Amino acid sequence: MTDSLTLDRYDFSILRALQDDARMSWVELAERVSLSPSACQRRARLLHDRGVISRFTLDVDLQAMGYDVEAFVAVSIERQNMKYAAEFRRAIAGLPEVRDCYMLSGSVDFMLRVVAPNLRAFGSFIQREILNLPGVKDATSSIVLERIDTDSSIVPTG
């Protein structure tokens, strides 16, 4: 692998296997992709160093932890003063209820994925934390009724 954008079939196999179970041992990974454990470890490290693997994380079931409300919140901010966007980004980065944040083009400036233990806590969070941020013009919420699992595996087959 000389080019950071060139991945071979082994790299794609390693990525698919790690997406299924990033906790598997190098030996288990080697068996799944038909390489030696040391080759798998070396390739995985290189994929990480090149930014193909951005991080290894733990996926927590938030509902099992008592967060029964998940919502998407579309936030619009005052466009006349761009410092509001920077302030907004800094402020929401420290809010544990905000699981994801995306800056968007179009009529909505930011889309947040927010979790809360219940509707009352969610409403309070929006009032207290989001609508009180400087420059926030509007926040519109859509409550998630059902999460539909999709195949988030790597699309290219390599």
mmCIF file of C-alpha atoms in Angstrom:
data_model
loop_
_atom_site.group_PDB
_atom_site.id
_atom_site.type_symbol
_atom_site.label_atom_id
_atom_site.label_comp_id
_atom_site.label_asym_id
_atom_site.label_seq_id
_atom_site.Cartn_x
_atom_site.Cartn_y
_atom_site.Cartn_z
ATOM 1 C CA MET A 1 0.000 0.000 0.000
ATOM 2 C CA THR A 2 1.981 2.948 -1.263
ATOM 3 C CA ASP A 3 -0.893 5.362 -1.820
ATOM 4 C CA SER A 4 -3.228 6.318 1.032
ATOM 5 C CA LEU A 5 -6.188 5.995 -1.362
ATOM 6 C CA THR A 6 -5.225 2.578 -2.718
ATOM 7 C CA LEU A 7 -6.768 -0.254 -0.774
ATOM 8 C CA ASP A 8 -6.553 -3.883 -1.809
ATOM 9 C CA ARG A 9 -8.935 -6.755 -1.179
ATOM 10 C CA TYR A 10 -7.194 -7.623 2.103
ATOM 11 C CA ASP A 11 -7.680 -4.078 3.385
ATOM 12 C CA PHE A 12 -11.387 -4.200 2.539
ATOM 13 C CA SER A 13 -11.675 -7.626 4.169
ATOM 14 C CA ILE A 14 -9.998 -6.308 7.317
ATOM 15 C CA LEU A 15 -12.285 -3.261 7.391
ATOM 16 C CA ARG A 16 -15.438 -5.354 6.934
ATOM 17 C CA ALA A 17 -14.367 -7.799 9.639
ATOM 18 C CA LEU A 18 -13.501 -5.022 12.102
ATOM 19 C CA GLN A 19 -16.819 -3.314 11.418
ATOM 20 C CA ASP A 20 -18.548 -6.539 12.402
ATOM 21 C CA ASP A 21 -16.462 -6.982 15.552
ATOM 22 C CA ALA A 22 -13.600 -4.613 16.352
ATOM 23 C CA ARG A 23 -12.820 -6.588 19.520
ATOM 24 C CA MET A 24 -11.743 -9.760 17.763
ATOM 25 C CA SER A 25 -8.171 -10.863 18.304
ATOM 26 C CA TRP A 26 -5.535 -10.563 15.608
ATOM 27 C CA VAL A 27 -5.609 -14.358 15.322
ATOM 28 C CA GLU A 28 -9.385 -14.378 14.717
ATOM 29 C CA LEU A 29 -9.035 -11.549 12.203
ATOM 30 C CA ALA A 30 -6.227 -13.392 10.433
ATOM 31 C CA GLU A 31 -8.404 -16.483 10.080
ATOM 32 C CA ARG A 32 -11.251 -14.443 8.599
ATOM 33 C CA VAL A 33 -9.129 -12.602 6.027
ATOM 34 C CA SER A 34 -6.536 -15.283 5.250
ATOM 35 C CA LEU A 35 -3.465 -13.367 6.386
ATOM 36 C CA SER A 36 -1.078 -13.794 9.294
ATOM 37 C CA PRO A 37 -1.918 -12.070 12.592
ATOM 38 C CA SER A 38 1.132 -9.800 12.278
ATOM 39 C CA ALA A 39 0.118 -8.784 8.731
ATOM 40 C CA CYS A 40 -3.403 -7.988 9.948
ATOM 41 C CA GLN A 41 -2.090 -5.911 12.821
ATOM 42 C CA ARG A 42 0.350 -4.062 10.549
ATOM 43 C CA ARG A 43 -2.339 -3.347 7.957
ATOM 44 C CA ALA A 44 -4.885 -2.234 10.571
ATOM 45 C CA ARG A 45 -2.316 0.108 12.117
ATOM 46 C CA LEU A 46 -1.515 1.537 8.679
ATOM 47 C CA LEU A 47 -5.222 1.994 7.901
ATOM 48 C CA HIS A 48 -5.550 3.874 11.173
ATOM 49 C CA ASP A 49 -2.427 5.974 10.581
ATOM 50 C CA ARG A 50 -3.694 6.956 7.122
ATOM 51 C CA GLY A 51 -7.087 7.966 8.518
ATOM 52 C CA VAL A 52 -9.121 5.212 6.849
ATOM 53 C CA ILE A 53 -9.966 3.935 10.334
ATOM 54 C CA SER A 54 -10.743 7.107 12.249
ATOM 55 C CA ARG A 55 -11.240 5.554 15.676
ATOM 56 C CA PHE A 56 -12.205 2.445 17.566
ATOM 57 C CA THR A 57 -15.344 3.038 19.607
ATOM 58 C CA LEU A 58 -17.882 1.401 21.824
ATOM 59 C CA ASP A 59 -21.492 1.455 20.644
ATOM 60 C CA VAL A 60 -23.723 1.913 23.683
ATOM 61 C CA ASP A 61 -27.440 1.128 23.683
ATOM 62 C CA LEU A 62 -28.722 4.453 25.001
ATOM 63 C CA GLN A 63 -32.242 3.122 25.548
ATOM 64 C CA ALA A 64 -30.844 0.421 27.841
ATOM 65 C CA MET A 65 -29.199 3.247 29.803
ATOM 66 C CA GLY A 66 -32.544 5.021 30.306
ATOM 67 C CA TYR A 67 -32.562 7.434 27.352
ATOM 68 C CA ASP A 68 -36.007 6.754 25.912
ATOM 69 C CA VAL A 69 -36.211 9.832 23.679
ATOM 70 C CA GLU A 70 -34.125 10.318 20.570
ATOM 71 C CA ALA A 71 -34.775 13.300 18.319
ATOM 72 C CA PHE A 72 -33.365 15.264 15.444
ATOM 73 C CA VAL A 73 -33.244 18.991 16.026
ATOM 74 C CA ALA A 74 -32.882 21.389 13.101
ATOM 75 C CA VAL A 75 -31.297 24.643 14.286
ATOM 76 C CA SER A 76 -31.179 27.935 12.404
ATOM 77 C CA ILE A 77 -28.881 30.713 13.535
ATOM 78 C CA GLU A 78 -28.550 34.404 12.660
ATOM 79 C CA ARG A 79 -26.562 34.564 9.450
ATOM 80 C CA GLN A 80 -25.546 38.200 9.748
ATOM 81 C CA ASN A 81 -22.934 37.361 12.360
ATOM 82 C CA MET A 82 -20.761 34.325 11.578
ATOM 83 C CA LYS A 83 -19.320 34.284 15.102
ATOM 84 C CA TYR A 84 -22.640 32.773 16.193
ATOM 85 C CA ALA A 85 -21.878 29.616 14.213
ATOM 86 C CA ALA A 86 -18.493 29.267 15.942
ATOM 87 C CA GLU A 87 -20.050 29.907 19.359
ATOM 88 C CA PHE A 88 -22.786 27.387 18.638
ATOM 89 C CA ARG A 89 -20.260 24.727 17.633
ATOM 90 C CA ARG A 90 -18.246 25.256 20.816
ATOM 91 C CA ALA A 91 -21.310 25.240 23.048
ATOM 92 C CA ILE A 92 -22.866 22.032 21.721
ATOM 93 C CA ALA A 93 -19.542 20.178 21.728
ATOM 94 C CA GLY A 94 -19.793 20.002 25.521
ATOM 95 C CA LEU A 95 -23.403 18.846 25.756
ATOM 96 C CA PRO A 96 -23.655 15.085 26.390
ATOM 97 C CA GLU A 97 -27.269 15.021 25.179
ATOM 98 C CA VAL A 98 -26.059 15.963 21.692
ATOM 99 C CA ARG A 99 -24.858 12.691 20.169
ATOM 100 C CA ASP A 100 -24.142 14.060 16.670
ATOM 101 C CA CYS A 101 -24.057 17.488 15.051
ATOM 102 C CA TYR A 102 -23.887 18.346 11.372
ATOM 103 C CA MET A 103 -23.448 21.772 9.782
ATOM 104 C CA LEU A 104 -25.652 21.855 6.679
ATOM 105 C CA SER A 105 -26.243 23.870 3.568
ATOM 106 C CA GLY A 106 -29.729 25.187 2.864
ATOM 107 C CA SER A 107 -32.310 26.684 5.186
ATOM 108 C CA VAL A 108 -31.196 24.686 8.249
ATOM 109 C CA ASP A 109 -27.765 25.523 9.631
ATOM 110 C CA PHE A 110 -27.229 22.606 12.022
ATOM 111 C CA MET A 111 -28.838 19.198 12.525
ATOM 112 C CA LEU A 112 -28.437 17.643 15.956
ATOM 113 C CA ARG A 113 -29.200 14.127 17.134
ATOM 114 C CA VAL A 114 -30.250 14.508 20.756
ATOM 115 C CA VAL A 115 -31.106 11.941 23.431
ATOM 116 C CA ALA A 116 -32.975 12.421 26.688
ATOM 117 C CA PRO A 117 -34.504 10.191 29.359
ATOM 118 C CA ASN A 118 -38.046 11.406 28.619
ATOM 119 C CA LEU A 119 -40.035 14.072 26.771
ATOM 120 C CA ARG A 120 -40.033 16.473 29.706
ATOM 121 C CA ALA A 121 -36.231 16.319 29.965
ATOM 122 C CA PHE A 122 -35.956 16.724 26.191
ATOM 123 C CA GLY A 123 -38.177 19.819 26.191
ATOM 124 C CA SER A 124 -36.252 21.285 29.095
ATOM 125 C CA PHE A 125 -32.946 20.636 27.313
ATOM 126 C CA ILE A 126 -34.138 22.403 24.151
ATOM 127 C CA GLN A 127 -35.420 25.404 26.128
ATOM 128 C CA ARG A 128 -32.476 25.649 28.515
ATOM 129 C CA GLU A 129 -29.525 24.709 26.317
ATOM 130 C CA ILE A 130 -30.348 25.154 22.644
ATOM 131 C CA LEU A 131 -32.762 28.079 22.436
ATOM 132 C CA ASN A 132 -30.691 30.107 24.918
ATOM 133 C CA LEU A 133 -27.531 29.968 22.803
ATOM 134 C CA PRO A 134 -26.593 33.326 21.251
ATOM 135 C CA GLY A 135 -27.750 33.705 17.665
ATOM 136 C CA VAL A 136 -30.200 30.782 17.645
ATOM 137 C CA LYS A 137 -33.256 31.869 15.657
ATOM 138 C CA ASP A 138 -35.193 28.637 15.620
ATOM 139 C CA ALA A 139 -35.052 24.975 16.586
ATOM 140 C CA THR A 140 -37.462 22.400 15.181
ATOM 141 C CA SER A 141 -37.602 18.890 16.590
ATOM 142 C CA SER A 142 -38.594 15.544 15.125
ATOM 143 C CA ILE A 143 -38.902 12.689 17.595
ATOM 144 C CA VAL A 144 -37.619 9.306 16.426
ATOM 145 C CA LEU A 145 -40.473 6.804 16.499
ATOM 146 C CA GLU A 146 -38.443 3.805 15.380
ATOM 147 C CA ARG A 147 -34.813 3.281 14.493
ATOM 148 C CA ILE A 148 -34.404 1.103 11.438
ATOM 149 C CA ASP A 149 -31.124 -0.763 11.293
ATOM 150 C CA THR A 150 -29.337 -0.441 7.989
ATOM 151 C CA ASP A 151 -26.257 -2.122 6.646
ATOM 152 C CA SER A 152 -23.510 0.348 7.456
ATOM 153 C CA SER A 153 -20.802 -1.887 6.098
ATOM 154 C CA ILE A 154 -18.302 -0.631 3.603
ATOM 155 C CA VAL A 155 -19.922 -0.167 0.201
ATOM 156 C CA PRO A 156 -16.970 -0.820 -2.137
ATOM 157 C CA THR A 157 -15.882 -4.407 -2.405
ATOM 158 C CA GLY A 158 -12.280 -3.603 -3.309
#
